[in-house]
Coordinates of C-alpha atoms in Angstrom, one line a residue:
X1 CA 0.0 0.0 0.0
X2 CA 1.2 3.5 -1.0
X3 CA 2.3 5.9 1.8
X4 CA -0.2 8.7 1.2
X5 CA 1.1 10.9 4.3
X6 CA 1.8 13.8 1.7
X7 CA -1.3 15.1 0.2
X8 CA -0.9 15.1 -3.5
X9 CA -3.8 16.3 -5.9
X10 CA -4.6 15.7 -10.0
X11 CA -6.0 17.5 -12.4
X12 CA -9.3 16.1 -11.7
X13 CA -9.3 16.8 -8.2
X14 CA -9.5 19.8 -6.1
X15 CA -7.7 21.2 -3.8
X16 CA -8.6 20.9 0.1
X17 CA -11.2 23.4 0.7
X18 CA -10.4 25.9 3.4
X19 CA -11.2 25.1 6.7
X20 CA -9.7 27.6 9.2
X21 CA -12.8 28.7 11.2
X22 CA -13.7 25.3 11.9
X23 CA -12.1 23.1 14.6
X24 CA -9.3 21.0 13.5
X25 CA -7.6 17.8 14.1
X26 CA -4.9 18.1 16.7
X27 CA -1.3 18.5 15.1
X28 CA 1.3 17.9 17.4
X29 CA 4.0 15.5 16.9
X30 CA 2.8 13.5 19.7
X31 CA -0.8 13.3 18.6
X32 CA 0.3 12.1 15.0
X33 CA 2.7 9.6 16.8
X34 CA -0.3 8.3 19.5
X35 CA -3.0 7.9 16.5
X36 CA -0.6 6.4 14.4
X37 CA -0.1 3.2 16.1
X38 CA -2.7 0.8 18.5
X39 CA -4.5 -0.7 15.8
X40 CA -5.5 -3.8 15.1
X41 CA -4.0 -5.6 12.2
X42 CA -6.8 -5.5 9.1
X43 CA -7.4 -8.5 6.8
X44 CA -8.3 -7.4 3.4
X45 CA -11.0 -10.2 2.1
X46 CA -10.6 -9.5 -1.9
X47 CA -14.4 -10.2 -2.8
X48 CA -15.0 -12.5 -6.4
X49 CA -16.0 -10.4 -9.1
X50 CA -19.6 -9.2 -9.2
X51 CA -21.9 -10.2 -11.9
X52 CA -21.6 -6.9 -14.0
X53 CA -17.9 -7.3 -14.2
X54 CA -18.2 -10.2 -17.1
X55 CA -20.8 -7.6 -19.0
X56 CA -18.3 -5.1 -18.1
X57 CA -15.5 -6.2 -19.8
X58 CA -17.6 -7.4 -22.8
X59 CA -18.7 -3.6 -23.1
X60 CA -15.1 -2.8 -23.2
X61 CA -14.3 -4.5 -25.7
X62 CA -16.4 -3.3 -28.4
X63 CA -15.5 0.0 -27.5
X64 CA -11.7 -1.3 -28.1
X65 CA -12.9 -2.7 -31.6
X66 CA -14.4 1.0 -32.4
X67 CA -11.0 2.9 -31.4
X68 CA -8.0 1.1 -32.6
X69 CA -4.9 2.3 -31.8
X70 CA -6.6 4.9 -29.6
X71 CA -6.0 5.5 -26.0
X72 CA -9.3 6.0 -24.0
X73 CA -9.7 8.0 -20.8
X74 CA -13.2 7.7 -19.3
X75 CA -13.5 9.7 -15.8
X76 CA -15.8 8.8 -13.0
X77 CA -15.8 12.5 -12.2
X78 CA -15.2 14.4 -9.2
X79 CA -17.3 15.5 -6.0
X80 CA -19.7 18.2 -7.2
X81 CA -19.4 20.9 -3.9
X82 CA -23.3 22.1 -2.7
X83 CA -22.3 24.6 -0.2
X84 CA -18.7 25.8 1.2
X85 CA -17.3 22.5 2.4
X86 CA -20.6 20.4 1.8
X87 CA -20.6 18.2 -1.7
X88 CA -23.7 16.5 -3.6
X89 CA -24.1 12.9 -3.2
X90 CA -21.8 11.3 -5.4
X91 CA -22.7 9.2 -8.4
X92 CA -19.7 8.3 -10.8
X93 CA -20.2 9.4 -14.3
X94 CA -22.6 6.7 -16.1
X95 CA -20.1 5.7 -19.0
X96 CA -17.5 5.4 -16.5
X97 CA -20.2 2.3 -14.3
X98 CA -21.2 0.8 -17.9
X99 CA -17.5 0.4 -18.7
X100 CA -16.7 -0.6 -15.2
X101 CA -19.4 -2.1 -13.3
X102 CA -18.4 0.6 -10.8
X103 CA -21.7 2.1 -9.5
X104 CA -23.0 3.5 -6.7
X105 CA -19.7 2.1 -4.6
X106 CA -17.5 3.8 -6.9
X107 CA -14.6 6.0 -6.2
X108 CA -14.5 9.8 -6.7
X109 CA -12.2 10.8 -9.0
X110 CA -11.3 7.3 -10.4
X111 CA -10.2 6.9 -14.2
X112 CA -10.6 3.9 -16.4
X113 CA -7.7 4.0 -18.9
X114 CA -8.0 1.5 -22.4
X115 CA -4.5 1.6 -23.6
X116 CA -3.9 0.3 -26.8
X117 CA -2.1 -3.0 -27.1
X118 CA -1.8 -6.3 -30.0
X119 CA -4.3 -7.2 -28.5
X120 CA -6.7 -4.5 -28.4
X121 CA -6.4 -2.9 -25.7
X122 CA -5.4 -2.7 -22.2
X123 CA -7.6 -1.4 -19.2
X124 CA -6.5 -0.2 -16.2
X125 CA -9.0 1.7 -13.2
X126 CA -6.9 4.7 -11.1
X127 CA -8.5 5.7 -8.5
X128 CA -7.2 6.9 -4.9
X129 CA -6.6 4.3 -2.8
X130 CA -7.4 4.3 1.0
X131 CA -5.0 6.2 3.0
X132 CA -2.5 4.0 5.5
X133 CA -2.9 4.5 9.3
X134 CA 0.0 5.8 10.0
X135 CA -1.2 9.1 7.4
X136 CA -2.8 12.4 8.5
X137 CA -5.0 11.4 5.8
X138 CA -6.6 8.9 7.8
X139 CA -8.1 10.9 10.5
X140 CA -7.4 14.5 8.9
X141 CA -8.6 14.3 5.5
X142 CA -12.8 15.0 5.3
X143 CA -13.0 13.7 1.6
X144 CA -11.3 10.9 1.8
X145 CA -10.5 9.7 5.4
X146 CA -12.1 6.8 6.8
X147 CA -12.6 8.5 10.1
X148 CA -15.2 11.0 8.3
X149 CA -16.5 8.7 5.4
X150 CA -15.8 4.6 7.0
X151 CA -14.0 2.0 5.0
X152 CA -12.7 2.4 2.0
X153 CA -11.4 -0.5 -0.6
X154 CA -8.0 -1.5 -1.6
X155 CA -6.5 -1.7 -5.0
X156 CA -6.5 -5.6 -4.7
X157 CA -10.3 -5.8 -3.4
X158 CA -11.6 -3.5 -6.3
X159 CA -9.1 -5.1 -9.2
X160 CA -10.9 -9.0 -7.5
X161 CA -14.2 -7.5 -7.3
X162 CA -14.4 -5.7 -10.7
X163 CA -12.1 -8.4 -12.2
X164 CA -9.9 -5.1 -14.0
X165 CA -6.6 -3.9 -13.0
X166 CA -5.7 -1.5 -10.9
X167 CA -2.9 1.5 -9.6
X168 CA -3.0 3.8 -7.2
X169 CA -4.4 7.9 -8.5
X170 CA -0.6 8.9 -8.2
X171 CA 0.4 6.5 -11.0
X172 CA -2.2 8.3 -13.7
X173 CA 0.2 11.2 -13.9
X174 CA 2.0 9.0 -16.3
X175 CA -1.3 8.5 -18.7
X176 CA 0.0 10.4 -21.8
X177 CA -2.3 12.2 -23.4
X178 CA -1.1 13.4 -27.3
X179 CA -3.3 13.5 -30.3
X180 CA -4.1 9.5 -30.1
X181 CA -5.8 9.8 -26.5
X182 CA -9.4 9.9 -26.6
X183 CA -11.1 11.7 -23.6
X184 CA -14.8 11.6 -21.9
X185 CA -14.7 15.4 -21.5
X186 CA -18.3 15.7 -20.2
X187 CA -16.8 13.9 -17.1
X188 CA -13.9 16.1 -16.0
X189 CA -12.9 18.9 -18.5
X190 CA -10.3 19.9 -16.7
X191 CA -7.8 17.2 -17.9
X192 CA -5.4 17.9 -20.8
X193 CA -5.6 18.0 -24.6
X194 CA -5.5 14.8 -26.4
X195 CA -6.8 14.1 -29.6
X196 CA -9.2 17.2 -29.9
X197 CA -13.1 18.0 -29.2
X198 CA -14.2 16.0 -32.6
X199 CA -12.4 12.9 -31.5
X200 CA -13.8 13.4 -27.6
X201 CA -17.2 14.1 -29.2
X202 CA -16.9 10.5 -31.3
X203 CA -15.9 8.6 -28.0
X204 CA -18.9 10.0 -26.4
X205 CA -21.2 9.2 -28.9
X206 CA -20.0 5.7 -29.3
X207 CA -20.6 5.4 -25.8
X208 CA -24.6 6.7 -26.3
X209 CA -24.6 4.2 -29.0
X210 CA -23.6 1.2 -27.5
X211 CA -25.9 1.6 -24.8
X212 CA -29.1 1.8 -26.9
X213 CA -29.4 -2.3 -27.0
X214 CA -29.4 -3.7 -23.5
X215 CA -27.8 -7.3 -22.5
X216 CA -29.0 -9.4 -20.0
X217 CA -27.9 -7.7 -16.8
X218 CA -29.2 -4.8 -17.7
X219 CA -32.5 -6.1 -19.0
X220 CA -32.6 -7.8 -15.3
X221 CA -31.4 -4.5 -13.2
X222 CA -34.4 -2.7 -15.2
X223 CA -36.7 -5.2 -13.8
X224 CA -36.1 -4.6 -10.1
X225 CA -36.3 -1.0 -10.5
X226 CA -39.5 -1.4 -12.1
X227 CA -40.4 -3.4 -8.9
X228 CA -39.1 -1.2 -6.5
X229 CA -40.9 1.6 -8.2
X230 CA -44.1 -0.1 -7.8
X231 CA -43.7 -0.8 -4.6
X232 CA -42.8 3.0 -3.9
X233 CA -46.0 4.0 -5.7
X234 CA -47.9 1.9 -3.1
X235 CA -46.5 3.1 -0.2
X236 CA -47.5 6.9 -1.9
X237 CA -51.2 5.9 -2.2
X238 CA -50.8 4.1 1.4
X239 CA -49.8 7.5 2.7
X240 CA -52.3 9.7 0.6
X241 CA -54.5 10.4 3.9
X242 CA -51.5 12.0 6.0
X243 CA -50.4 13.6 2.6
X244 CA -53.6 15.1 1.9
X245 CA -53.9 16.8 5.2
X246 CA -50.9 18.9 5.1
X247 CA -50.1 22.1 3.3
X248 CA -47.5 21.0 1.6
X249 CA -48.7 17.3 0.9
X250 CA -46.7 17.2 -2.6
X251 CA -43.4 17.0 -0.3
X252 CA -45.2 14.2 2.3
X253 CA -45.7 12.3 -1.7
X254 CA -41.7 13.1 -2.6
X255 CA -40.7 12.0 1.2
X256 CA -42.6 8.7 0.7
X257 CA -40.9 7.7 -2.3
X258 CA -38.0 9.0 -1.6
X259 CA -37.9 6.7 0.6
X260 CA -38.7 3.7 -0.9
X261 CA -36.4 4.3 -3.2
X262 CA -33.2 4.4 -0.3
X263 CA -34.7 1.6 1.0
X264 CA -34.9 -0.5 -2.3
X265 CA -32.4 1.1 -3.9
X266 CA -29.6 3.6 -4.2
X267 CA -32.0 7.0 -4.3
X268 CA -34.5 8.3 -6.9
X269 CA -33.3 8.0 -11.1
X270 CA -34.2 11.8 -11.1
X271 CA -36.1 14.5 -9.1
X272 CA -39.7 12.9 -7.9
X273 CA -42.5 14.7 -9.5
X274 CA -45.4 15.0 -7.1
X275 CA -47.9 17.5 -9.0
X276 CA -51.3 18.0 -7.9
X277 CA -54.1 19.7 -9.1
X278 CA -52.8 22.3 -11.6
X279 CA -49.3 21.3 -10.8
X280 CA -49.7 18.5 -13.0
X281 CA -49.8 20.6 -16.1
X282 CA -46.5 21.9 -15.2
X283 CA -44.1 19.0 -17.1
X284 CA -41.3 19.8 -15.0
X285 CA -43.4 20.2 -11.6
X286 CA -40.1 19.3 -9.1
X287 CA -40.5 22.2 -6.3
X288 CA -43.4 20.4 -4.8
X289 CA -44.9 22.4 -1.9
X290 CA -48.3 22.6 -2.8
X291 CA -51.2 20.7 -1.0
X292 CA -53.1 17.4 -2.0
X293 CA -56.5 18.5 -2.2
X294 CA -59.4 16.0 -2.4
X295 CA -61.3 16.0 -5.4
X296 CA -57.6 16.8 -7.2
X297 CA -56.0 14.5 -9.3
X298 CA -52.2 14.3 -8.3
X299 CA -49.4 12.9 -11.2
X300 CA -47.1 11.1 -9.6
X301 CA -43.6 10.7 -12.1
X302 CA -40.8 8.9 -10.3
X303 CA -38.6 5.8 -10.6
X304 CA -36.2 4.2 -7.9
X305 CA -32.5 4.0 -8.8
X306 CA -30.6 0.6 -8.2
X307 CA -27.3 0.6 -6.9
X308 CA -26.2 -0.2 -9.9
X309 CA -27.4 3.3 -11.2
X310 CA -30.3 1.2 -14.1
X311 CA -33.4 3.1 -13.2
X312 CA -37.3 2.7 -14.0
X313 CA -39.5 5.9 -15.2
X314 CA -43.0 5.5 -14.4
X315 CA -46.3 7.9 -14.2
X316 CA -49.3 6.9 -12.7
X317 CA -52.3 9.7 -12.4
X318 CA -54.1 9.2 -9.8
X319 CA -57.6 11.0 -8.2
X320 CA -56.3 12.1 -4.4
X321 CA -59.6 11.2 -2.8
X322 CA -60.4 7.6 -5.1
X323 CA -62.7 8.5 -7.4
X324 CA -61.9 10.2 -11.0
X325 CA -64.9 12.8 -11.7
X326 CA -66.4 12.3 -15.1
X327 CA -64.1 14.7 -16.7
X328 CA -61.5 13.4 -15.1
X329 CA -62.1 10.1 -16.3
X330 CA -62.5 11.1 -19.8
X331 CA -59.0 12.7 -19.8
X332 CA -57.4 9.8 -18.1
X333 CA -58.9 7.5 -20.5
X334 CA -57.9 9.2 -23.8
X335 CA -54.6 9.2 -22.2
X336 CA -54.5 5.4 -21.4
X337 CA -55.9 4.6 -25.1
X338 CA -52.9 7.1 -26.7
X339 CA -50.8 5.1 -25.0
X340 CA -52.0 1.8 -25.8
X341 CA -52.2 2.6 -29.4
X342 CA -48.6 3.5 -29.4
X343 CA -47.5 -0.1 -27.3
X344 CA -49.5 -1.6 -30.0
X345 CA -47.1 -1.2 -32.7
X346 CA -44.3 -1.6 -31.1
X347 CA -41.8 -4.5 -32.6
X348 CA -38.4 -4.9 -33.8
X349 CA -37.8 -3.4 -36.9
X350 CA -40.4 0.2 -36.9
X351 CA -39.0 3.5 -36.5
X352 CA -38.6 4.9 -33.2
X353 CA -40.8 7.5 -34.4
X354 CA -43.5 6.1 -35.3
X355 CA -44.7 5.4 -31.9
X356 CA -44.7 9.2 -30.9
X357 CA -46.7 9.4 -34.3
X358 CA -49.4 6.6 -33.0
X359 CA -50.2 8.2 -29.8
X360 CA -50.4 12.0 -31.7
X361 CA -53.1 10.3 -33.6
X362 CA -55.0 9.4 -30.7
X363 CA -54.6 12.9 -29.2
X364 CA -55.5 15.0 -32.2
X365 CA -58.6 12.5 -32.5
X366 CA -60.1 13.2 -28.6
X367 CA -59.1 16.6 -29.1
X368 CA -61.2 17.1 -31.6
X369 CA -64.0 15.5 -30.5
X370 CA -64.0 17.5 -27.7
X371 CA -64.2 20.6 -30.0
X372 CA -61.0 21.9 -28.7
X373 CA -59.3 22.5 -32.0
X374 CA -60.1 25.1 -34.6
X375 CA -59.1 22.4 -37.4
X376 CA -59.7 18.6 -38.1
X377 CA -57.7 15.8 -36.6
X378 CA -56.6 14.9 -39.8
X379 CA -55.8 18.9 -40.2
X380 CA -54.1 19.1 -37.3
X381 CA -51.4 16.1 -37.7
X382 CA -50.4 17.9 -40.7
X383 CA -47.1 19.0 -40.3
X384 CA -47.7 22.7 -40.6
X385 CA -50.6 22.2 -38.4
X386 CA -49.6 20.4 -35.2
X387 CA -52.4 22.5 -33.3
X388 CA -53.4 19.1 -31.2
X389 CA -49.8 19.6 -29.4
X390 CA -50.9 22.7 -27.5
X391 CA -52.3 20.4 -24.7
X392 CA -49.0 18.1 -25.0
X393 CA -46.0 19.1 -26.1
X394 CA -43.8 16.9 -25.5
X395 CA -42.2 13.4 -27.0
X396 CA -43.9 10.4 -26.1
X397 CA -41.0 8.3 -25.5
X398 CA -37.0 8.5 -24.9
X399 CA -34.6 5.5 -24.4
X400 CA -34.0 4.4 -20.8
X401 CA -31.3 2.7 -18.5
X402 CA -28.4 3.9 -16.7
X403 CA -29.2 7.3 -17.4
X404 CA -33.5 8.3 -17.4
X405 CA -33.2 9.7 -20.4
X406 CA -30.4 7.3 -22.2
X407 CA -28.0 7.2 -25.1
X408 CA -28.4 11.3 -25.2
X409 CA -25.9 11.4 -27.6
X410 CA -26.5 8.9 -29.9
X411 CA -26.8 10.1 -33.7
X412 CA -30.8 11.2 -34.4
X413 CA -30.8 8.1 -37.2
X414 CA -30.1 6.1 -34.5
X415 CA -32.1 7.1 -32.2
X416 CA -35.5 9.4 -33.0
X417 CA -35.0 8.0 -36.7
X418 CA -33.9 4.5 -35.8
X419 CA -35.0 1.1 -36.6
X420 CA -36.1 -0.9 -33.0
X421 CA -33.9 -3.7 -31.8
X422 CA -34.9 -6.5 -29.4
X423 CA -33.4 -5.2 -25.8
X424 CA -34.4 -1.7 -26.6
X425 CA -36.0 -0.4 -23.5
X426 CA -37.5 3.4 -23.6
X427 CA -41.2 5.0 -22.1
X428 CA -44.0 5.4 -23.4
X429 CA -45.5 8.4 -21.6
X430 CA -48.7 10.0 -23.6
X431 CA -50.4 13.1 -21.8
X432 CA -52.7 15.9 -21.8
X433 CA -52.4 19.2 -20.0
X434 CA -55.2 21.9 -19.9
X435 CA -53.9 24.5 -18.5
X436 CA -55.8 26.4 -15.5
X437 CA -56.0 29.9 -17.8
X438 CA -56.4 28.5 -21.0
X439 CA -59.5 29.9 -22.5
X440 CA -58.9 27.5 -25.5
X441 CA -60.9 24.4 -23.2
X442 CA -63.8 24.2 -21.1
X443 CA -64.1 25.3 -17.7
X444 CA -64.3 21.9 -16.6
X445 CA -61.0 21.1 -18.1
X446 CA -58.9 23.6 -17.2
X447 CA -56.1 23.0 -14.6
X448 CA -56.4 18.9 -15.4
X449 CA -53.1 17.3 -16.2
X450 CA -52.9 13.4 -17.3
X451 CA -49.9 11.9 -17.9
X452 CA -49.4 7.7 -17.9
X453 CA -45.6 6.6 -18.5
X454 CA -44.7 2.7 -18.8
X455 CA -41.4 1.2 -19.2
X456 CA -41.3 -0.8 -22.4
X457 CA -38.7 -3.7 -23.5
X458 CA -38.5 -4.4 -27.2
X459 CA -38.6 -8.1 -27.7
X460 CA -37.6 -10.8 -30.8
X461 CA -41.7 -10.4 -31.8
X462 CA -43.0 -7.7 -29.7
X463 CA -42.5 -5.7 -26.5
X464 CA -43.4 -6.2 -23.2
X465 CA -44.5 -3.4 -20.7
X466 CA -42.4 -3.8 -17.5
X467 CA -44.5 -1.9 -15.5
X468 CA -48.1 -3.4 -16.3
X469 CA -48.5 -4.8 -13.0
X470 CA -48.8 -1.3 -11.5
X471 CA -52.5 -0.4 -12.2
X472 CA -53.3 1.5 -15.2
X473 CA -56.6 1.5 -16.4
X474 CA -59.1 4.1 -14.2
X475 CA -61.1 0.9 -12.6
X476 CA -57.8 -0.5 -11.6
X477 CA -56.6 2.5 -10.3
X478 CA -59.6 3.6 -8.0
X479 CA -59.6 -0.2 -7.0
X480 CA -56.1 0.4 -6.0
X481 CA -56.3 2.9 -4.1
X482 CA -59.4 1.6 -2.4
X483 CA -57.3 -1.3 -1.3
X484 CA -54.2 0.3 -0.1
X485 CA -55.6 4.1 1.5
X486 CA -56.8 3.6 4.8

């Protein structure tokens, strides 16, 4: 083990933040000398690799057959500081756990480095390993000591338990990086040239790319977050009575799942939406602090993290005292059946497309009914026309898995424009928003929001819907809540 007594730091990582009106660790010579000694002797048990390390290495190498000759720096990324000496929960950079199998134990500031070889290439994971006993590092250090954060892992228990191996941070200065090195900038910009921004931008789109077909493990770690959501959305609709009797219910909603999701899981894929009432036609509705108002509907967007960073995404709309009203139900249902239309034609080989442009059909065709456009359905889907997507205007779906909304980077023939694979997962999330002022709607309408998001898996002669067990039609869902609210 590396002597660490003398702080060093890398590009990546910052400098100690200032702590001089705080109370310190003592640091006399005899105090350094007393703490440094009287412990008992520790047995590092190197684990076996973990079941994502075989995927892990397969995921490698493909990335080694797109990039010969290349060398390939892919950051975890650093502690992100909140406040003065307070930092965000730390999640390493997702390209960084695909490529590793590194996830919500990983390192900050680690760096997986593919050096090329005859063979391909070489990989190597740097991170900074724990500091000895006999180091101020150990009991002075806030980021990285195991008196302030608990045990840390060895280089030879992560190189056994990720089956890759390993050196110490110090031993990265050596990574060269001229024009063949390849580097996941939107990780840590701060490290050196390299090859340039065109080749960075082709590493990270590679990346995007290679995640849009999902192997086994993942397929699997989706599952249990679809499960784990479920089960957070009952505990929600368990809670509805306590959340409805508070003035700021919406955050009693977030709290509940929140906590599901620590308990299940390693936190929440993304900010918990708990809108109610007119919140809901607010897309983005994370602040809230509003009540949970019988007679309300409340829409409830959230999905549960794994610890090995896969989440779910899942919407359920539900009416806060059990009952949809008859408008109500009308919206919810046109919502459920443009979102069934689009799961119908879902199969390997359509265009990713085309199931926006199935549940647009639907939406245009209630719309109209309802007299709320000034033009035909058939009028409005018209490209020039489009007047249907006042009341939704957003996609209907977007690729899903390590990151809620996947493969961002992937090229738009690939993605919007591409052809559907088996082990494609992505949402389906139809909705309709009236706003509260919109004088375009009925009264009745206005400040009614409806959204329905599933989690759908592209199979050899179909899809399934992970997340049909969680109720969905509006008799399921008042019988669900009628069976879980007290």
């Amino acid at each position: 083990m590396a002597d660490t007594t003398e702080r060093t730091t890398t590009a990546s990582e910052p400098a100690p933040r200032a702590t001089a009106n705080r109370s310190t660790t003592p640091g006399s010579d005899a105090f350094r000398d007393y703490i440094g000694h009287g412990w008992a002797e520790r047995h590092d048990v190197v684990p076996p690799a973990r079941p994502q390390a075989r995927f892990a290495a397969e995921r490698r190498a493909r990335l080694s057959e797109a990039f010969p000759g290349k060398r390939l720096v892919i950051p975890a990324g650093a502690l992100k500081q909140r406040s003065n000496d307070t930092d965000y929960p730390y999640r390493a950079h997702s390209a960084f756990s695909y490529l590793t199998g590194w996830a919500s134990d990983a390192e900050p500031g680690a760096f997986l480095v593919l050096e090329p070889s005859d063979a391909g290439h070489d990989a190597t994971l740097y991170f900074r390993e724990r500091a000895g006993r006999d180091s101020d590092e150990f009991y002075a250090n806030p980021e990285i000591g195991e008196f302030w954060i608990g045990a840390r892992p060895s280089l030879a228990q992560v190189a056994g338990d990720l089956a890759l191996a390993t050196q110490g941070i110090a031993a990265f200065a050596s990574v060269g990086f001229d024009t063949d090195t390849l580097v996941l900038r939107e990780a840590d910009g701060s490290l050196p040239g390299g090859a340039g921004e065109t080749a960075d931008d082709e590493l990270a789109r590679v990346l995007s790319e290679m995640r849009l077909v999902k192997d086994s493990f993942e397929i699997a770690e989706m599952r249990e977050a679809v499960a784990a959501t479920a089960r957070g959305f009952d505990d929600v609709i368990a809670d509805l009575g306590r959340s409805s009797g508070h003035h700021r219910g919406e955050r009693l909603v977030e709290g509940v799942f929140n906590t599901r999701a620590r308990l299940d899981g390693n936190t929440v894929g993304y900010d918990t939406i708990a809108a109610s009432g007119p919140h809901a036609c607010i897309l983005h509705w994370t602040r809230n602090d509003g009540p949970v108002l019988p007679g309300d509907l409340i829409l409830l967007d959230a999905g549960v993290e794994v610890d090995s960073l896969y989440t779910a995404d899942i919407t359920r709309t539900l009416p806060i005292d059990g009952v949809f009203s008859p408008v109500q139900r009308r919206v919810y249902e046109a919502v459920r059946e443009a979102a069934d239309a689009a799961f119908a034609i879902v199969k390997p080989g359509i265009r990713f497309r085309e199931i926006h442009q199935a549940a647009m059909a639907v939406i245009a065709r209630r719309t109209a009914e309802w007299g709320l456009l000034p033009v035909s359905a058939e009028e409005a889907l018209e490209a020039d026309n489009q007047q249907h997507r006042r009341y939704m205007v957003h996609g209907t779906s977007h690729h899903l898995g390590i990151d809620v909304h996947d493969c961002a980077k992937a090229r738009r023939e690939l993605y919007l424009d591409g052809v559907l694979e088996p082990g494609m997962v992505f949402t389906i999330e139809p909705g309709l928003y009236f706003q509260p002022d919109d004088l375009t709607v009925p009264e009745a309408f206005r400040g009614i929001g409806v959204r329905i998001e599933d989690d759908i898996l592209v199979t050899a002669d179909g899809a399934e819907n992970l997340s049909i067990a969680i109720p969905r039609t509006a008799d399921d869902v008042e019988a669900w809540i009628a069976r879980l609210r007290p």
